[in-house]
Amino acid sequence: MDQRRSFSRRQFMGGAATALGYLGLKPGEGLLAAEVDETVRFPFARKLDDPYDSLAHLSSNENPWGPSKNMLEAMNGAWKYANRYGYPDGDIQSAIAEHHGVSRDHILMGAGSGELLKVVGLTFMSPGKKVIGVEPTYSTVYRHATDLRADAITLPLMEDYRQNIPEMIRTIKINHRNVGFVFLCNPNNPTGITVTAAEVRQLLDNIPEDVPVLVDEAYHHFVQDPSYAESLPYVLEGRNVIITRTFSKIYGVAAMRLGYAIAKPELIDRMRAYSTGSVNALVKWGGAAALKDKESEEWVLNKTVELREKMIAGVKSMGFEVLPSNTNFFMMHTVRPSSEFRSAFRERGVSVGRDFPPMLDWLRVSVGTEEENERFMQGLREIA
């Protein structure tokens, strides 16, 4: 096991207990974000003395503060089920269903939304079938398709780096009989740009009704663009829309793996046959607690937006073009190959995003803590 990433049960329990005891907090006791340091609300934001933690982690769009106090309390309390099969799970599925105003039959749990994207591929793809979407995007979906000897038809982004909905509609109609599903990452990763509510409706209203549309809303919580809307109403209308969400981003449990899909029950039943049921007890309890903890969610949103805009302003002041972002990351135009920047940053202890072909002179940068962001800015001043 990679010792940089391992975290034992004893450390987890001890860390949570120590953090709460040190603060004199009782279970369920609220904290106002304006009144506390981020390491109080998010105890594990206090980094361990470890080489892995010496890096500024700006490469994977993670929540740099980790899970909230309320999530830690809930997960810590679930250790007593570690030796059991069929353990109580905090009724996470009902909590998610209630959160969205749907029935449990509309929900499928997964170990992160990544697992569910693969489940969609296994459900709807087979040799000769095609998935249609843009490039660059979260292309793992396309790799799943090709692994199944299916095909991926990828369309270029428009000149403003938005997804080309008219061209997507045209391509779907041409390939209708062989389309397994359509993929829409909204907001898009890696650009951070949304597909507007009007564009989503345009897509759904102009393609055959039997074509499934997978909408990855991993970064939904960070969107503040009024032209955007979640796609849940289309599920409630009974359309062939599948939405995936994750707890890895705003809720800060990427390593714990928790996500879910929302779709009409008929689609969920088809997908369930390919689901592994591999979600652990701890994160289920943590997820149920997170959905109730609006205060912490709001704190992460506001802090992320504040720091993102500060970084973008600094990058622009140095003459770099930056795409508008509605996520916890942004893309900057490096002009020369972004791989050169990535290597130079790595030498300075800063980890930034990978290549996203064909945008090989653009660099994706995640929002980190204030200290991590400053290390990035200092590195950029040296590299540029």
Coordinates of C-alpha atoms in Angstrom, one line a residue:
M1 CA 0.0 0.0 0.0
D2 CA 1.2 3.5 -0.8
Q3 CA 2.1 4.9 2.6
R4 CA 1.5 8.4 1.4
R5 CA -2.1 7.7 0.9
S6 CA -2.9 5.1 3.5
F7 CA -4.9 6.1 6.5
S8 CA -5.6 3.5 9.2
R9 CA -8.8 3.1 11.2
R10 CA -6.9 4.1 14.4
Q11 CA -5.7 7.3 12.7
F12 CA -9.2 8.1 11.4
M13 CA -10.9 7.6 14.8
G14 CA -8.1 9.2 16.7
G15 CA -8.0 12.2 14.4
A16 CA -11.7 12.8 14.4
A17 CA -11.9 12.3 18.2
T18 CA -8.9 14.5 18.9
A19 CA -10.2 17.3 16.6
L20 CA -13.6 17.4 18.2
G21 CA -12.3 17.0 21.7
Y22 CA -9.8 19.7 21.3
L23 CA -12.5 22.1 20.1
G24 CA -14.9 21.1 22.9
L25 CA -17.6 20.3 20.4
K26 CA -20.6 18.1 20.9
P27 CA -22.2 15.9 18.2
G28 CA -24.5 17.9 16.1
E29 CA -23.2 21.3 17.4
G30 CA -23.2 23.8 14.6
L31 CA -20.4 26.2 13.6
L32 CA -20.8 29.4 11.7
A33 CA -18.2 29.6 8.9
A34 CA -17.7 33.3 9.4
E35 CA -16.6 32.6 13.0
V36 CA -14.2 29.8 12.6
D37 CA -11.0 28.9 10.9
E38 CA -11.3 26.4 8.0
T39 CA -9.3 23.8 9.9
V40 CA -12.0 23.9 12.6
R41 CA -14.9 23.2 10.2
F42 CA -12.7 20.8 8.2
P43 CA -10.4 19.2 10.8
F44 CA -8.4 17.1 8.3
A45 CA -7.3 20.3 6.5
R46 CA -4.5 20.2 9.0
K47 CA -2.0 18.3 6.9
L48 CA 0.1 15.4 8.2
D49 CA 3.9 15.6 8.2
D50 CA 4.3 13.5 5.0
P51 CA 6.1 14.1 1.7
Y52 CA 2.8 13.6 -0.2
D53 CA 1.3 16.5 1.8
S54 CA 4.2 18.7 0.9
L55 CA 2.8 19.0 -2.7
A56 CA 0.3 21.7 -3.6
H57 CA -2.5 19.5 -5.0
L58 CA -4.0 21.4 -7.9
S59 CA -4.4 18.6 -10.4
S60 CA -7.6 16.6 -9.6
N61 CA -10.3 19.1 -8.7
E62 CA -10.5 17.9 -5.1
N63 CA -11.9 19.8 -2.1
P64 CA -8.7 20.9 -0.3
W65 CA -10.4 21.1 3.1
G66 CA -11.7 17.5 3.2
P67 CA -14.9 16.3 4.8
S68 CA -16.7 18.5 7.3
K69 CA -16.9 18.0 11.0
N70 CA -20.4 16.6 10.7
M71 CA -19.4 14.1 8.1
L72 CA -16.4 13.0 10.2
E73 CA -18.7 12.4 13.2
A74 CA -21.1 10.3 11.2
M75 CA -18.3 8.2 9.6
N76 CA -16.6 7.8 12.9
G77 CA -19.8 6.4 14.4
A78 CA -20.1 3.9 11.6
W79 CA -16.9 2.0 12.5
K80 CA -19.0 -0.3 14.7
Y81 CA -20.4 -1.9 11.5
A82 CA -17.0 -2.6 10.0
N83 CA -17.3 -6.4 10.8
R84 CA -20.8 -6.8 9.4
Y85 CA -22.3 -7.6 6.0
G86 CA -25.7 -6.0 5.4
Y87 CA -24.8 -3.2 7.8
P88 CA -27.1 -0.2 8.6
D89 CA -26.1 2.5 6.1
G90 CA -27.6 5.7 7.4
D91 CA -30.5 5.2 4.9
I92 CA -28.3 7.0 2.4
Q93 CA -30.5 6.0 -0.6
S94 CA -33.6 7.5 1.1
A95 CA -31.7 10.6 2.1
I96 CA -30.6 11.1 -1.6
A97 CA -34.1 10.4 -2.8
E98 CA -35.6 12.9 -0.4
H99 CA -32.9 15.5 -1.3
H100 CA -34.1 15.4 -4.9
G101 CA -37.8 14.8 -4.4
V102 CA -37.8 11.4 -6.1
S103 CA -38.4 7.8 -4.9
R104 CA -35.7 5.4 -3.9
D105 CA -36.4 3.5 -7.2
H106 CA -34.9 6.5 -9.0
I107 CA -31.5 6.1 -7.3
L108 CA -28.6 3.8 -7.9
M109 CA -25.6 4.1 -5.6
G110 CA -22.0 3.7 -6.7
A111 CA -18.4 3.9 -5.5
G112 CA -18.0 7.4 -6.9
S113 CA -19.8 8.7 -10.0
G114 CA -17.0 7.2 -12.0
E115 CA -18.2 3.7 -11.3
L116 CA -21.7 4.7 -12.4
L117 CA -20.4 6.1 -15.7
K118 CA -18.9 2.7 -16.3
V119 CA -22.2 1.0 -15.4
V120 CA -24.0 3.2 -18.0
G121 CA -21.5 2.0 -20.6
L122 CA -22.0 -1.7 -19.7
T123 CA -25.8 -1.2 -19.8
F124 CA -26.2 0.6 -23.1
M125 CA -23.0 -0.2 -25.1
S126 CA -22.1 -3.3 -27.1
P127 CA -20.0 -4.0 -30.2
G128 CA -21.1 -1.7 -33.0
K129 CA -22.9 0.8 -30.6
K130 CA -21.7 4.4 -30.4
V131 CA -21.4 7.0 -27.6
I132 CA -21.6 10.6 -28.9
G133 CA -20.1 13.6 -27.1
V134 CA -17.5 16.3 -27.3
E135 CA -13.7 16.3 -26.9
P136 CA -12.2 17.3 -24.6
T137 CA -14.4 16.2 -21.8
Y138 CA -14.4 13.6 -19.1
S139 CA -13.2 11.0 -21.6
T140 CA -13.2 8.0 -19.3
V141 CA -16.7 7.4 -20.7
Y142 CA -15.2 7.0 -24.2
R143 CA -12.5 4.5 -22.9
H144 CA -15.3 2.4 -21.4
A145 CA -17.0 2.3 -24.8
T146 CA -13.9 1.2 -26.7
D147 CA -13.1 -1.4 -24.0
L148 CA -16.4 -2.9 -24.9
R149 CA -15.5 -2.9 -28.6
A150 CA -18.0 -0.1 -29.2
D151 CA -17.2 3.3 -30.8
A152 CA -17.0 6.9 -29.6
I153 CA -17.9 9.7 -31.9
T154 CA -16.3 12.8 -30.4
L155 CA -17.1 16.3 -31.7
P156 CA -14.8 19.3 -31.4
L157 CA -15.8 22.2 -29.1
M158 CA -16.9 25.4 -30.7
E159 CA -14.6 28.4 -31.1
D160 CA -15.7 29.7 -27.6
Y161 CA -15.0 26.2 -26.1
R162 CA -18.6 25.5 -25.5
Q163 CA -20.2 22.2 -26.4
N164 CA -21.7 22.1 -29.9
I165 CA -25.3 21.1 -29.3
P166 CA -26.5 21.6 -33.0
E167 CA -23.7 19.3 -34.3
M168 CA -24.4 16.8 -31.5
I169 CA -28.1 16.7 -32.6
R170 CA -27.1 16.2 -36.3
T171 CA -24.7 13.4 -35.4
I172 CA -27.2 11.6 -33.2
K173 CA -29.8 11.7 -36.0
I174 CA -27.4 10.3 -38.6
N175 CA -26.3 7.4 -36.3
H176 CA -29.7 7.0 -34.5
R177 CA -30.0 3.2 -34.9
N178 CA -26.5 2.6 -33.4
V179 CA -26.4 5.2 -30.7
G180 CA -25.9 3.6 -27.3
F181 CA -26.1 6.8 -25.4
V182 CA -25.2 10.5 -25.6
F183 CA -22.7 12.0 -23.0
L184 CA -23.0 15.5 -21.7
C185 CA -20.6 16.7 -18.9
N186 CA -22.3 19.8 -17.4
P187 CA -20.3 21.8 -16.4
N188 CA -17.7 20.4 -18.7
N189 CA -14.4 19.0 -17.4
P190 CA -11.8 20.3 -18.2
T191 CA -13.2 23.6 -19.6
G192 CA -15.4 24.5 -16.6
I193 CA -18.0 25.9 -19.0
T194 CA -21.7 25.0 -18.7
V195 CA -24.3 23.9 -21.2
T196 CA -27.2 26.3 -20.7
A197 CA -30.7 25.1 -19.7
A198 CA -31.9 26.2 -23.1
E199 CA -29.3 24.1 -24.9
V200 CA -30.1 21.0 -22.8
R201 CA -33.7 21.4 -23.8
Q202 CA -32.8 21.9 -27.4
L203 CA -30.8 18.7 -27.4
L204 CA -33.5 16.6 -25.7
D205 CA -36.3 18.0 -27.8
N206 CA -34.6 17.4 -31.1
I207 CA -33.3 13.8 -30.8
P208 CA -35.2 10.5 -30.9
E209 CA -36.9 9.9 -27.6
D210 CA -35.4 6.4 -27.2
V211 CA -31.8 7.7 -27.1
P212 CA -30.4 7.7 -23.5
V213 CA -28.6 10.9 -22.5
L214 CA -26.1 10.7 -19.7
V215 CA -25.5 14.0 -17.9
D216 CA -22.5 14.1 -15.6
E217 CA -23.2 16.8 -13.0
A218 CA -20.1 16.2 -10.8
Y219 CA -19.5 20.0 -10.5
H220 CA -23.2 21.0 -10.3
H221 CA -22.8 22.5 -6.8
F222 CA -20.3 25.1 -7.9
V223 CA -22.4 26.6 -10.7
Q224 CA -23.6 30.2 -10.3
D225 CA -24.5 30.9 -13.9
P226 CA -28.2 31.8 -14.0
S227 CA -28.5 30.3 -17.5
Y228 CA -27.7 26.9 -16.2
A229 CA -30.2 24.4 -14.7
E230 CA -29.9 20.9 -13.4
S231 CA -31.4 18.1 -15.5
L232 CA -33.6 16.5 -12.8
P233 CA -36.9 17.8 -14.3
Y234 CA -36.3 15.7 -17.4
V235 CA -36.0 12.6 -15.2
L236 CA -39.3 13.5 -13.5
E237 CA -40.9 13.9 -17.0
G238 CA -40.0 10.3 -17.7
R239 CA -37.4 11.0 -20.3
N240 CA -34.4 8.8 -21.0
V241 CA -32.0 11.0 -19.0
I242 CA -29.5 9.7 -16.5
I243 CA -27.8 12.1 -14.1
T244 CA -24.7 11.2 -12.2
R245 CA -23.5 13.1 -9.0
T246 CA -20.6 12.6 -6.7
F247 CA -19.6 13.3 -3.1
S248 CA -15.9 13.6 -4.2
K249 CA -16.0 17.3 -5.0
I250 CA -17.9 19.7 -2.8
Y251 CA -18.2 17.2 0.1
G252 CA -14.5 16.3 0.1
V253 CA -14.5 12.5 0.3
A254 CA -12.8 11.6 -3.1
A255 CA -10.8 8.8 -1.5
M256 CA -13.9 7.3 0.1
R257 CA -15.8 6.9 -3.2
L258 CA -19.5 7.7 -3.1
G259 CA -21.7 8.7 -6.0
Y260 CA -25.2 8.1 -7.4
A261 CA -27.2 8.0 -10.5
I262 CA -30.7 9.4 -10.9
A263 CA -33.0 8.1 -13.7
K264 CA -36.5 6.8 -14.2
P265 CA -36.9 3.4 -12.5
E266 CA -36.9 1.4 -15.7
L267 CA -33.4 2.7 -16.5
I268 CA -32.2 2.2 -13.0
D269 CA -33.4 -1.5 -13.1
R270 CA -31.4 -2.1 -16.2
M271 CA -28.3 -0.5 -14.8
R272 CA -28.5 -2.3 -11.4
A273 CA -27.6 -5.5 -13.1
Y274 CA -24.1 -4.1 -13.7
S275 CA -23.6 -2.4 -10.4
T276 CA -21.1 -4.0 -7.9
G277 CA -22.6 -2.6 -4.7
S278 CA -19.1 -1.7 -3.5
V279 CA -19.8 1.4 -1.4
N280 CA -18.5 1.1 2.1
A281 CA -20.4 1.7 5.3
L282 CA -18.5 4.7 6.6
V283 CA -19.0 6.9 3.6
K284 CA -22.7 6.1 3.4
W285 CA -23.2 7.5 6.8
G286 CA -21.0 10.5 5.9
G287 CA -23.0 11.1 2.8
A288 CA -26.3 11.1 4.6
A289 CA -24.8 13.7 7.0
A290 CA -23.4 15.8 4.2
L291 CA -26.8 16.3 2.6
K292 CA -28.1 17.8 5.8
D293 CA -25.1 20.0 6.3
K294 CA -26.0 23.0 4.1
E295 CA -23.8 25.3 6.2
S296 CA -20.6 23.5 5.4
E297 CA -21.6 23.1 1.7
E298 CA -22.2 26.8 1.4
W299 CA -18.9 27.5 3.1
V300 CA -17.0 25.4 0.6
L301 CA -18.9 26.9 -2.3
N302 CA -18.2 30.5 -1.3
K303 CA -14.6 29.9 -0.3
T304 CA -13.9 28.0 -3.6
V305 CA -15.4 30.8 -5.7
E306 CA -13.5 33.5 -3.8
L307 CA -10.2 31.7 -4.2
R308 CA -10.9 30.8 -7.8
E309 CA -11.6 34.3 -8.8
K310 CA -8.6 35.6 -7.0
M311 CA -6.4 33.1 -8.9
I312 CA -8.0 33.9 -12.2
A313 CA -7.4 37.6 -11.7
G314 CA -3.8 37.0 -10.9
V315 CA -3.3 34.8 -13.9
K316 CA -4.9 37.3 -16.2
S317 CA -2.8 40.1 -14.8
M318 CA 0.2 38.2 -16.1
G319 CA -1.2 38.2 -19.7
F320 CA -2.7 34.7 -19.8
E321 CA -6.2 34.0 -21.3
V322 CA -8.5 32.1 -18.9
L323 CA -11.8 30.4 -19.7
P324 CA -14.8 31.4 -17.6
S325 CA -15.4 28.7 -15.0
N326 CA -18.4 27.5 -13.0
T327 CA -16.4 24.8 -11.2
N328 CA -13.6 24.4 -8.7
F329 CA -11.0 24.6 -11.4
F330 CA -10.1 26.8 -14.4
M331 CA -8.2 26.5 -17.7
M332 CA -5.5 28.9 -18.7
H333 CA -3.9 29.3 -22.2
T334 CA -0.2 28.6 -21.8
V335 CA 0.5 29.3 -25.5
R336 CA 3.4 26.9 -25.5
P337 CA 2.8 23.2 -24.6
S338 CA 1.2 22.8 -21.2
S339 CA 3.4 19.8 -20.5
E340 CA 6.3 22.2 -20.2
F341 CA 4.4 24.1 -17.5
R342 CA 3.4 21.0 -15.7
S343 CA 7.0 19.7 -15.5
A344 CA 8.2 23.1 -14.3
F345 CA 5.5 23.3 -11.6
R346 CA 6.3 19.7 -10.5
E347 CA 9.9 20.8 -9.9
R348 CA 8.5 23.4 -7.6
G349 CA 6.2 21.0 -5.7
V350 CA 3.0 22.0 -7.4
S351 CA 0.9 19.4 -9.1
V352 CA -1.4 20.7 -11.9
G353 CA -3.7 19.0 -14.5
R354 CA -2.8 16.5 -17.1
D355 CA -3.0 17.0 -20.9
F356 CA -6.5 17.3 -22.5
P357 CA -6.1 16.7 -26.2
P358 CA -6.5 18.6 -28.5
M359 CA -6.1 21.5 -26.0
L360 CA -2.4 20.9 -25.5
D361 CA -1.6 24.5 -24.9
W362 CA -4.1 24.9 -22.2
L363 CA -3.5 24.0 -18.5
R364 CA -6.3 23.0 -16.0
V365 CA -5.6 24.2 -12.5
S366 CA -7.7 23.2 -9.5
V367 CA -8.5 25.5 -6.6
G368 CA -6.6 24.7 -3.5
T369 CA -6.0 26.2 -0.1
E370 CA -4.8 29.8 0.0
E371 CA -1.3 28.6 0.7
E372 CA -1.4 26.1 -2.3
N373 CA -2.7 28.7 -4.6
E374 CA 0.0 31.2 -3.6
R375 CA 2.6 28.5 -4.4
F376 CA 1.1 28.1 -7.8
M377 CA 1.1 31.9 -8.4
Q378 CA 4.7 32.1 -7.3
G379 CA 5.6 29.2 -9.6
L380 CA 3.8 30.8 -12.5
R381 CA 5.7 34.1 -12.0
E382 CA 9.0 32.1 -12.2
I383 CA 8.0 29.9 -15.1
A384 CA 6.3 32.6 -17.3

